[in-house]
Amino acid sequence: MPPMPSSAGGAPGHGPSNFDKLKMGGMMGGSVGMIMGFIYGTYHVMRFGGGINGPMRTLGQYMLGSATTFGFFMSIGSVIRTEGHSTLAEEAFARARRQPIIIPRRRVQWGANE
């Protein structure tokens, strides 16, 4: 899927809005979920049969349920991931990446009177 144009849904010169990111994440997650639901649903129908609802309805339920779940979490994740720069997160990352403070060990002489 090509990247979203920089002027999509917002003013020219600005990036996509949070709502555009939400929609894009939902569409990507929905398509991945639909494929995963098809794969798992087909396996289930072939292994256990269609059951009371029949094979097509069972497969559709797997596909719709998986697409809804994937789409929901992907849309929320895409908005959270691209929300902006947090100074708190940048400071925490910088602290985690800094060189450790090394304190030299004292040499202890065993048996010496101090």
Coordinates of N, CA and C in Angstrom, one line a residue, residues 40-107:
Y40 N -7.4 -19.1 9.0 CA -7.8 -19.8 10.2 C -9.2 -20.4 10.0
G41 N -10.1 -19.6 9.4 CA -11.5 -20.1 9.2 C -11.6 -21.3 8.2
T42 N -10.8 -21.2 7.2 CA -10.7 -22.3 6.2 C -10.2 -23.6 6.9
Y43 N -9.1 -23.4 7.7 CA -8.6 -24.6 8.4 C -9.7 -25.2 9.3
H44 N -10.4 -24.3 10.1 CA -11.4 -24.8 11.0 C -12.5 -25.5 10.3
V45 N -13.0 -25.0 9.2 CA -14.1 -25.6 8.4 C -13.6 -26.9 7.8
M46 N -12.4 -27.0 7.3 CA -11.9 -28.2 6.7 C -11.7 -29.3 7.8
R47 N -11.3 -28.9 9.0 CA -11.0 -29.8 10.1 C -12.3 -30.3 10.8
F48 N -13.2 -29.3 11.1 CA -14.3 -29.7 12.0 C -15.6 -29.6 11.2
G49 N -15.6 -29.1 10.0 CA -16.9 -29.0 9.3 C -17.5 -27.6 9.5
G50 N -18.6 -27.3 8.8 CA -19.2 -26.0 8.9 C -20.1 -25.8 10.2
G51 N -20.5 -26.9 10.8 CA -21.4 -26.8 12.0 C -22.8 -26.4 11.6
I52 N -23.5 -25.8 12.5 CA -24.9 -25.5 12.4 C -25.1 -24.4 11.3
N53 N -24.1 -23.4 11.3 CA -24.3 -22.3 10.4 C -23.9 -22.6 9.0
G54 N -23.2 -23.6 8.7 CA -22.7 -23.9 7.4 C -21.3 -23.4 7.2
P55 N -20.7 -23.9 6.1 CA -19.3 -23.5 6.0 C -19.0 -22.0 5.6
M56 N -19.9 -21.5 4.8 CA -19.7 -20.1 4.3 C -19.9 -19.1 5.5
R57 N -21.0 -19.3 6.2 CA -21.2 -18.4 7.3 C -20.2 -18.5 8.4
T58 N -19.7 -19.7 8.7 CA -18.7 -19.9 9.7 C -17.4 -19.2 9.2
L59 N -17.0 -19.4 8.0 CA -15.9 -18.7 7.4 C -16.0 -17.2 7.5
G60 N -17.2 -16.7 7.2 CA -17.4 -15.3 7.2 C -17.3 -14.7 8.7
Q61 N -17.8 -15.5 9.6 CA -17.7 -15.1 11.0 C -16.2 -15.0 11.5
Y62 N -15.4 -16.0 11.1 CA -14.0 -15.9 11.4 C -13.3 -14.7 10.8
M63 N -13.7 -14.5 9.5 CA -13.0 -13.4 8.8 C -13.4 -12.0 9.4
L64 N -14.7 -11.8 9.7 CA -15.2 -10.6 10.2 C -14.7 -10.3 11.6
G65 N -14.7 -11.3 12.4 CA -14.2 -11.2 13.8 C -12.7 -10.9 13.9
S66 N -11.9 -11.5 13.0 CA -10.5 -11.3 13.0 C -10.2 -9.9 12.4
A67 N -10.9 -9.5 11.4 CA -10.7 -8.2 10.7 C -11.1 -7.1 11.7
T68 N -12.1 -7.2 12.5 CA -12.5 -6.2 13.4 C -11.5 -6.1 14.5
T69 N -11.0 -7.2 15.1 CA -10.0 -7.1 16.1 C -8.7 -6.5 15.7
F70 N -8.2 -7.0 14.5 CA -6.9 -6.5 14.0 C -7.1 -5.0 13.7
G71 N -8.2 -4.6 13.0 CA -8.4 -3.3 12.6 C -8.5 -2.3 13.8
F72 N -9.1 -2.7 14.9 CA -9.3 -1.9 16.1 C -7.9 -1.6 16.7
F73 N -7.1 -2.7 16.9 CA -5.9 -2.5 17.6 C -4.8 -1.8 16.7
M74 N -4.9 -2.0 15.4 CA -4.0 -1.4 14.5 C -4.3 0.1 14.3
S75 N -5.6 0.5 14.3 CA -5.9 1.9 14.2 C -5.5 2.7 15.5
I76 N -5.7 2.1 16.6 CA -5.2 2.8 17.8 C -3.7 2.8 17.9
G77 N -3.1 1.7 17.5 CA -1.6 1.7 17.6 C -1.0 2.7 16.6
S78 N -1.6 2.9 15.4 CA -1.0 3.8 14.5 C -1.1 5.2 14.9
V79 N -2.2 5.6 15.6 CA -2.3 6.9 16.2 C -1.4 7.2 17.3
I80 N -1.2 6.2 18.2 CA -0.3 6.3 19.4 C 1.1 6.4 18.9
R81 N 1.5 5.6 17.9 CA 2.9 5.6 17.4 C 3.3 6.9 16.8
T82 N 2.4 7.6 16.1 CA 2.7 8.8 15.3 C 2.2 10.1 16.0
E83 N 1.9 10.0 17.3 CA 1.3 11.2 18.0 C 2.2 12.4 18.0
G84 N 3.5 12.2 18.1 CA 4.4 13.3 18.2 C 5.6 13.0 19.1
H85 N 6.4 13.9 19.3 CA 7.6 13.7 20.1 C 7.3 14.1 21.6
S86 N 7.6 13.2 22.5 CA 7.4 13.4 23.9 C 8.8 13.7 24.5
T87 N 8.9 14.8 25.2 CA 10.2 15.1 25.8 C 10.5 14.1 26.9
L88 N 9.5 13.7 27.6 CA 9.7 12.7 28.6 C 10.3 11.4 28.1
A89 N 9.7 10.9 26.9 CA 10.2 9.7 26.3 C 11.6 9.9 25.7
E90 N 11.9 11.1 25.2 CA 13.2 11.3 24.6 C 14.3 11.3 25.7
E91 N 13.9 11.9 26.9 CA 14.9 12.0 28.0 C 15.1 10.6 28.6
A92 N 14.0 9.8 28.7 CA 14.2 8.4 29.1 C 15.1 7.6 28.2
F93 N 14.9 7.8 26.9 CA 15.7 7.1 25.9 C 17.1 7.5 26.0
A94 N 17.4 8.8 26.2 CA 18.8 9.3 26.3 C 19.4 8.7 27.6
R95 N 18.7 8.6 28.7 CA 19.2 8.1 29.9 C 19.6 6.6 29.7
A96 N 18.7 5.9 29.0 CA 19.0 4.5 28.8 C 20.2 4.2 27.9
R97 N 20.5 5.1 27.0 CA 21.5 5.0 26.0 C 22.9 5.5 26.5
R98 N 22.9 6.3 27.6 CA 24.2 6.9 28.0 C 25.2 5.8 28.5
Q99 N 26.4 6.3 28.6 CA 27.4 5.4 29.1 C 27.3 5.1 30.6
P100 N 27.5 3.9 31.0 CA 27.3 3.7 32.5 C 28.4 4.4 33.3
I101 N 28.1 4.7 34.5 CA 29.0 5.3 35.4 C 29.8 4.2 36.0
I102 N 31.1 4.1 35.8 CA 31.9 3.1 36.4 C 32.7 3.6 37.6
I103 N 32.5 3.0 38.7 CA 33.2 3.4 39.9 C 34.3 2.4 40.2
P104 N 35.5 2.9 40.3 CA 36.6 2.0 40.5 C 36.5 1.3 41.9
R105 N 36.9 0.0 41.9 CA 36.8 -0.8 43.1 C 38.0 -0.4 44.0
R106 N 37.7 -0.5 45.3 CA 38.8 -0.3 46.3 C 39.5 -1.6 46.5
R107 N 40.8 -1.6 46.5 CA 41.5 -2.9 46.8 C 41.5 -3.1 48.3

